[in-house]
Tab-separated table of C-alpha atoms in Angstrom:
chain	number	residue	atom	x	y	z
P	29	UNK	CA	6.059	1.331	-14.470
P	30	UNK	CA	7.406	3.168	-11.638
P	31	UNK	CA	9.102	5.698	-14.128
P	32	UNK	CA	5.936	5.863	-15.792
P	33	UNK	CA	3.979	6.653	-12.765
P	34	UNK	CA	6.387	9.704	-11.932
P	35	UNK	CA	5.943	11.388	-15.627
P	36	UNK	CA	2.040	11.065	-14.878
P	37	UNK	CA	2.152	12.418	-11.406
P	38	UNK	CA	4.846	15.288	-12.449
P	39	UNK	CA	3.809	18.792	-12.401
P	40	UNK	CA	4.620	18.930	-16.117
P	41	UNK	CA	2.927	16.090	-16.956
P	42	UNK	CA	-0.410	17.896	-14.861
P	43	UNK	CA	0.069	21.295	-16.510
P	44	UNK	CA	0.137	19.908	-20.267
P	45	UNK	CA	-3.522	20.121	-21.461
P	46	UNK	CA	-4.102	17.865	-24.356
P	47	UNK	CA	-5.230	19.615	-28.093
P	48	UNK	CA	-8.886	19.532	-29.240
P	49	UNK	CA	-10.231	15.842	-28.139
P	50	UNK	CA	-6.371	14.746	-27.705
P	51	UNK	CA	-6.244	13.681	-24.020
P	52	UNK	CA	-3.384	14.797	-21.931
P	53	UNK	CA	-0.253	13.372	-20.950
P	54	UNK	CA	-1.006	12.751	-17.505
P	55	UNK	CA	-4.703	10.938	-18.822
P	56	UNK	CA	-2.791	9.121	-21.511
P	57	UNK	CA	0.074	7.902	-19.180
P	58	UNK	CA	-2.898	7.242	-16.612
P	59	UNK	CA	-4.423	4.950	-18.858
P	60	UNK	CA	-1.133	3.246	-20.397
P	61	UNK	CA	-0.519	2.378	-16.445
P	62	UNK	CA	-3.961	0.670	-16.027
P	63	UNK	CA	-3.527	-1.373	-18.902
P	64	UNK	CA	-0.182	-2.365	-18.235
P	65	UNK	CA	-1.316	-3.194	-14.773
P	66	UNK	CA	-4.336	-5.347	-16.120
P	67	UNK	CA	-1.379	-6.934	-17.875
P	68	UNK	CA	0.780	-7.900	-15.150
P	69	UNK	CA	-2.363	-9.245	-13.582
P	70	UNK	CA	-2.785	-11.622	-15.985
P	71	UNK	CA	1.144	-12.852	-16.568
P	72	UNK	CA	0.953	-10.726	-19.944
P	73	UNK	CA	4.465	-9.435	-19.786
P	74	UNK	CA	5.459	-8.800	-22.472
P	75	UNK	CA	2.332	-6.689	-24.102
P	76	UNK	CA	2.851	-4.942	-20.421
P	77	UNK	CA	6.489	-3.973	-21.179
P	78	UNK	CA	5.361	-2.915	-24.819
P	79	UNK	CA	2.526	-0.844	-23.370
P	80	UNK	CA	4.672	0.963	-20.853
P	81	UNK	CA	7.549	1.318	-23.515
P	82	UNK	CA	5.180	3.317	-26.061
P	83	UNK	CA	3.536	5.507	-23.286
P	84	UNK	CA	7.008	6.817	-22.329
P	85	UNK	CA	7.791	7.460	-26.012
P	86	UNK	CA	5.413	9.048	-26.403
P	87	UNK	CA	5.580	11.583	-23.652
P	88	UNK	CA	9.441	12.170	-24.843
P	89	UNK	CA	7.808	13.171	-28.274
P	90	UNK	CA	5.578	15.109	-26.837
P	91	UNK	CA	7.433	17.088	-24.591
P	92	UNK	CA	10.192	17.432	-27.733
P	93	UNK	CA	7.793	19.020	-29.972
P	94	UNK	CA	6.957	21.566	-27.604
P	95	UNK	CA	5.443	20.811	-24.275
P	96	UNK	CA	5.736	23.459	-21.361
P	97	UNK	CA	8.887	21.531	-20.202
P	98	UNK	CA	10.986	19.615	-22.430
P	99	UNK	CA	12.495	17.781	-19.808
P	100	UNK	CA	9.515	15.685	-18.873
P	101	UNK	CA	11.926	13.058	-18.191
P	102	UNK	CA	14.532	14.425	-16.245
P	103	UNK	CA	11.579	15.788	-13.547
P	104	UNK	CA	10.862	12.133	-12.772
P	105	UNK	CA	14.412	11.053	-12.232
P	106	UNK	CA	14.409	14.113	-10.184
P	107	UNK	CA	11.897	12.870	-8.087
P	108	UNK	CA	13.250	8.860	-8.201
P	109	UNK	CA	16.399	10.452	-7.460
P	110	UNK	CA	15.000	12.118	-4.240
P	111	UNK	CA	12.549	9.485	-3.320
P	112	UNK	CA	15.997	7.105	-3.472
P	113	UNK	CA	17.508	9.573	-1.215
P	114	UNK	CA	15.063	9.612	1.709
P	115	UNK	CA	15.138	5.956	1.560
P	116	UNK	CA	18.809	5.375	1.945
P	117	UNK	CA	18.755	7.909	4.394
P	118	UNK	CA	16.061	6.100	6.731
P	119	UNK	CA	17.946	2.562	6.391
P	120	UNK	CA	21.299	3.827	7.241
P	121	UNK	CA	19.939	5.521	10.378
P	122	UNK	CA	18.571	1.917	11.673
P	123	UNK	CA	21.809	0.289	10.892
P	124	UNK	CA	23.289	3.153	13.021
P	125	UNK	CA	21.226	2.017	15.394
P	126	UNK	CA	23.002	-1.101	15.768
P	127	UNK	CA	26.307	0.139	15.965
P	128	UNK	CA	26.474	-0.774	19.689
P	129	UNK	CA	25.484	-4.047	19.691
P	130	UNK	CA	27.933	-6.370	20.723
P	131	UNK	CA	27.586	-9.315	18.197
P	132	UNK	CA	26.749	-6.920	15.385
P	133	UNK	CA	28.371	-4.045	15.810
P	134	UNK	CA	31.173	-4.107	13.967
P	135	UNK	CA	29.799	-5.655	10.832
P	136	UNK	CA	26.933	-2.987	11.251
P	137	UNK	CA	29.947	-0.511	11.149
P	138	UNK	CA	31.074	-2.193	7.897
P	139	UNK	CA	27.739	-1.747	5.968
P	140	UNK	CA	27.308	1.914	6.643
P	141	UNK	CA	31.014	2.209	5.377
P	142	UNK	CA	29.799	0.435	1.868
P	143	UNK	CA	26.521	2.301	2.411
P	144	UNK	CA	28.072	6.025	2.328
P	145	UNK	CA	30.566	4.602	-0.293
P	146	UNK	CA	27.746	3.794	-2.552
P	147	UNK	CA	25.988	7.571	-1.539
P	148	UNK	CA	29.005	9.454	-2.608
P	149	UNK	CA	29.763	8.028	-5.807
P	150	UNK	CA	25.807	8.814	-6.721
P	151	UNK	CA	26.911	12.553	-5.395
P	152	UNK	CA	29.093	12.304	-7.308
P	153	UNK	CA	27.325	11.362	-10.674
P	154	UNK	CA	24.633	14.184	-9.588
P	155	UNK	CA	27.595	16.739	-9.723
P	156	UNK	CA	28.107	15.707	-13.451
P	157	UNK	CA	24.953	15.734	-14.609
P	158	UNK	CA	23.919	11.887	-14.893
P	159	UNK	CA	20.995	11.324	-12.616
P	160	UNK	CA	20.109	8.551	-14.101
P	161	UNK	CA	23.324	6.515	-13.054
P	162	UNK	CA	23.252	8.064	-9.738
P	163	UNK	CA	19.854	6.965	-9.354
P	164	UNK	CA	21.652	3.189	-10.038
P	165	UNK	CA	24.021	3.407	-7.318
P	166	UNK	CA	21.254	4.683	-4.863
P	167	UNK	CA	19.026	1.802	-5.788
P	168	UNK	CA	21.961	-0.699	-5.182
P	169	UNK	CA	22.576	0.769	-1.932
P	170	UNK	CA	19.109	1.149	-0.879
P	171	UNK	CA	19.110	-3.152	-1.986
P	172	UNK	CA	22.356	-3.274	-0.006
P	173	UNK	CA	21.091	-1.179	2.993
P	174	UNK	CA	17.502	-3.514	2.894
P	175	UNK	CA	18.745	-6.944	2.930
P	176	UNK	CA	21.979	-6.216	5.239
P	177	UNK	CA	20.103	-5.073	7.776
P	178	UNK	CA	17.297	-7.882	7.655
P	179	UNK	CA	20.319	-9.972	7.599
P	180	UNK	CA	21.905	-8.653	11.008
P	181	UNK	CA	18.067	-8.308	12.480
P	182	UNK	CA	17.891	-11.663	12.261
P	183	UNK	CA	16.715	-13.371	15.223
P	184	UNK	CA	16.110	-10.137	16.985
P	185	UNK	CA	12.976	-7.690	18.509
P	186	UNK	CA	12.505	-5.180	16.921
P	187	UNK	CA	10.412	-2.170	18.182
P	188	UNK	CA	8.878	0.700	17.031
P	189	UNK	CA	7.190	3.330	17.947
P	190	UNK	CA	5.878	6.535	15.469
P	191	UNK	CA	3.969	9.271	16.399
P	192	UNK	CA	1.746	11.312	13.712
P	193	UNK	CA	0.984	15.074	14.192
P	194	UNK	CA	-2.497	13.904	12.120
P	195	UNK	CA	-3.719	10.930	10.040
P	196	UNK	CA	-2.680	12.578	6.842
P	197	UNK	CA	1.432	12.701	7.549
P	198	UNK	CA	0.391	8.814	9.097
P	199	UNK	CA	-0.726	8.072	5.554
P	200	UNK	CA	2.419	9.935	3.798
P	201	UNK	CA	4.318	7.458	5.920
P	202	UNK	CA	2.711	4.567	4.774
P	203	UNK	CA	2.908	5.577	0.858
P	204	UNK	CA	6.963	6.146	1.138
P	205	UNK	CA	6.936	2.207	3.214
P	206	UNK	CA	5.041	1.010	0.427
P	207	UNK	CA	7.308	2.408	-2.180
P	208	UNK	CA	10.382	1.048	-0.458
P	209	UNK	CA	8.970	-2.844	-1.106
P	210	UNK	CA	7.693	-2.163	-3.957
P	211	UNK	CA	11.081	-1.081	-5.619
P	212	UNK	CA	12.749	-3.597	-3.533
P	213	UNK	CA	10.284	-5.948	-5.487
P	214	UNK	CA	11.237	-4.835	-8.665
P	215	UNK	CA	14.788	-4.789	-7.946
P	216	UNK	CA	14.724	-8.569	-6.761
P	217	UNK	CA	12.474	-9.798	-9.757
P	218	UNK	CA	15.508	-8.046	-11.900
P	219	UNK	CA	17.682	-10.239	-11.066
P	220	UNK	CA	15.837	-12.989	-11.490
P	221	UNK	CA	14.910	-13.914	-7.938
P	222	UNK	CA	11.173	-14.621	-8.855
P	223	UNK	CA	12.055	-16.935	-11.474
P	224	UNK	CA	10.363	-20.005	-12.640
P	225	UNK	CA	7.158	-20.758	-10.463
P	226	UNK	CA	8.001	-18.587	-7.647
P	227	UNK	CA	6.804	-15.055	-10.393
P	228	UNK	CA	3.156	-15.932	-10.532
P	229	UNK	CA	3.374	-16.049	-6.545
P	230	UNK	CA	5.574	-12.618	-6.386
P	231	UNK	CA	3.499	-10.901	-9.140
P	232	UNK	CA	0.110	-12.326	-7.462
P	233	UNK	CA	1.361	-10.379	-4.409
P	234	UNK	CA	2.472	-7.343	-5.277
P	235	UNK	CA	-0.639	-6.773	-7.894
P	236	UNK	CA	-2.776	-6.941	-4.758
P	237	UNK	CA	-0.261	-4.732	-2.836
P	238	UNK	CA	-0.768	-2.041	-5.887
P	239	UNK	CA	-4.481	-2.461	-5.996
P	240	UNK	CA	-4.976	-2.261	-2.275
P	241	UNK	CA	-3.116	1.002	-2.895
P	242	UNK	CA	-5.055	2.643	-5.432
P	243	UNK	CA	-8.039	2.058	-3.308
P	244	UNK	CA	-6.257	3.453	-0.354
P	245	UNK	CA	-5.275	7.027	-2.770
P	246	UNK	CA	-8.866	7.362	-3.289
P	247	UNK	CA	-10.009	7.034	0.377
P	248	UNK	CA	-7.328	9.521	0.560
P	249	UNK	CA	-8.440	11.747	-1.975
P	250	UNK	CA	-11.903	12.539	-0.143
P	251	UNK	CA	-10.038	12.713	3.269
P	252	UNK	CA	-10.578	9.485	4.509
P	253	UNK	CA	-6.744	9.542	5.791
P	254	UNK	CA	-7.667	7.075	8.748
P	255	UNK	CA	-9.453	4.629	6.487
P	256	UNK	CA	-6.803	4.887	4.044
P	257	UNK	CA	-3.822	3.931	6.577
P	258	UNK	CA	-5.414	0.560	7.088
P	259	UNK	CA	-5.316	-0.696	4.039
P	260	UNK	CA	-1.636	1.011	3.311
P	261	UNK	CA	-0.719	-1.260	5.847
P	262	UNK	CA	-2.184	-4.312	4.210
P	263	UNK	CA	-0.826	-2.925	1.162
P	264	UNK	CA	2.708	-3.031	2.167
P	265	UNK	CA	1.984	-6.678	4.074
P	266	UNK	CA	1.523	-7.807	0.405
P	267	UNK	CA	4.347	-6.072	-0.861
P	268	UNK	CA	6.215	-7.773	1.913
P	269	UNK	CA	4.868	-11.568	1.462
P	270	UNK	CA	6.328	-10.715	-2.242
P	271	UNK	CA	9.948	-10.049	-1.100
P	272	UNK	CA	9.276	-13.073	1.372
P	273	UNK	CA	8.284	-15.387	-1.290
P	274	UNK	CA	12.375	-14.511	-2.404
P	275	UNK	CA	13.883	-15.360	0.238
P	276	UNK	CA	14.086	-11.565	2.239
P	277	UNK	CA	13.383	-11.743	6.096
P	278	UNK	CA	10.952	-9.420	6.152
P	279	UNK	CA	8.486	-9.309	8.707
């Protein structure tokens, strides 16, 4: 879904105009993403999985017989790749942050170790062309950066303070914290931490979390940025009672 969502948003995907009555990729991929969310809603997952399987077919046909760019594909690991990046980045710099405390220090000096481990073999993979498996090793250590650090947080304050030049970049903010549960989400659910009873509860959660969302890009879309904050942040609360509901201390 969240590969899906990338082709759609893509400026290739944008700048393809569908033939005659054919719709577009971007309003075809749209629409495969509604249905496949209407899916997950309802604990269809399988016809979900088909739906999103044939949209993202058939934007690799499309783009192979002749779209303005052929690599359709390769723009949205581009932009999971970079999305991955940012979110590393911002993790390791709060277990940084913990470098001189005395109970935690050292083990906090540990994960970074095994988190820029992790970063340079995906710089690696990047160098040789295979985005896709670098994108893999980011996502492990943005799951290893995540649940290490709630782990060593544990039983701690925590405060924060962010200041926004305007309610727009406050909103940007929100969308990239949203994104980071949500593929934590995903990442959990893949290894089977939502199974049995617990994946109607995790699913429930994170459908509101994306609906809340979409509701939130259209507040956004007329320049409601204010409006649309708040209910980023109750957005991400769901996305967060999700990971809770597996057993991550997140708060």
């Amino acid at each position: 879904m969240k590969l899906l969502e990338m082709l759609v948003n893509s400026p290739s995907a944008k700048a393809s105009p569908g033939k005659g009555d054919a719709p577009s990729l971007a309003e075809k991929g749209g629409k495969a993403l509604e249905l496949a969310r209407g899916a997950v809603a309802e604990s269809r997952f399988d016809e979900a999985a088909q739906i999103l399987d044939d949209a993202l077919r058939s934007s690799s046909s499309s783009a192979r017989r002749g779209g303005p760019d052929p690599s359709l594909s390769e723009s949205a690991l581009r932009l999971a790749h970079q999305n991955l990046v940012e979110q590393v980045a911002t993790y390791r710099a709060s277990v940084e942050d913990l470098v001189g405390e005395p109970k935690i220090g050292a083990a906090a000096k540990g994960l970074l170790a095994r988190i820029d481990a992790q970063s340079a073999a995906a710089r690696k993979e990047v160098g040789a062309g295979r985005l896709d498996a670098a994108n893999r090793i980011l996502g492990d250590a943005y799951k290893l950066a995540v649940t290490e650090l709630s782990r060593l947080r544990a039983g701690h304050e925590v405060v924060m303070s962010l200041n926004f030049a305007s309610p727009a970049d406050e909103y940007a903010y929100e969308i990239k914290r949203f994104e980071s549960g949500e593929l934590m989400v995903g990442m959990l659910i893949g290894e089977g931490k939502a199974d049995g009873d617990r994946r109607a509860l995790v699913d429930g959660f994170a459908a509101e979390g994306r609906r809340l969302r979409g509701e939130a890009q259209r507040l956004a879309q007329s320049g409601q940025h204010k409006e649309a904050v708040g209910l980023m942040e109750k957005a991400t609360a769901q996305m967060n009672r999700a990971l809770q509901a597996m057993g991550v201390p997140v708060f």
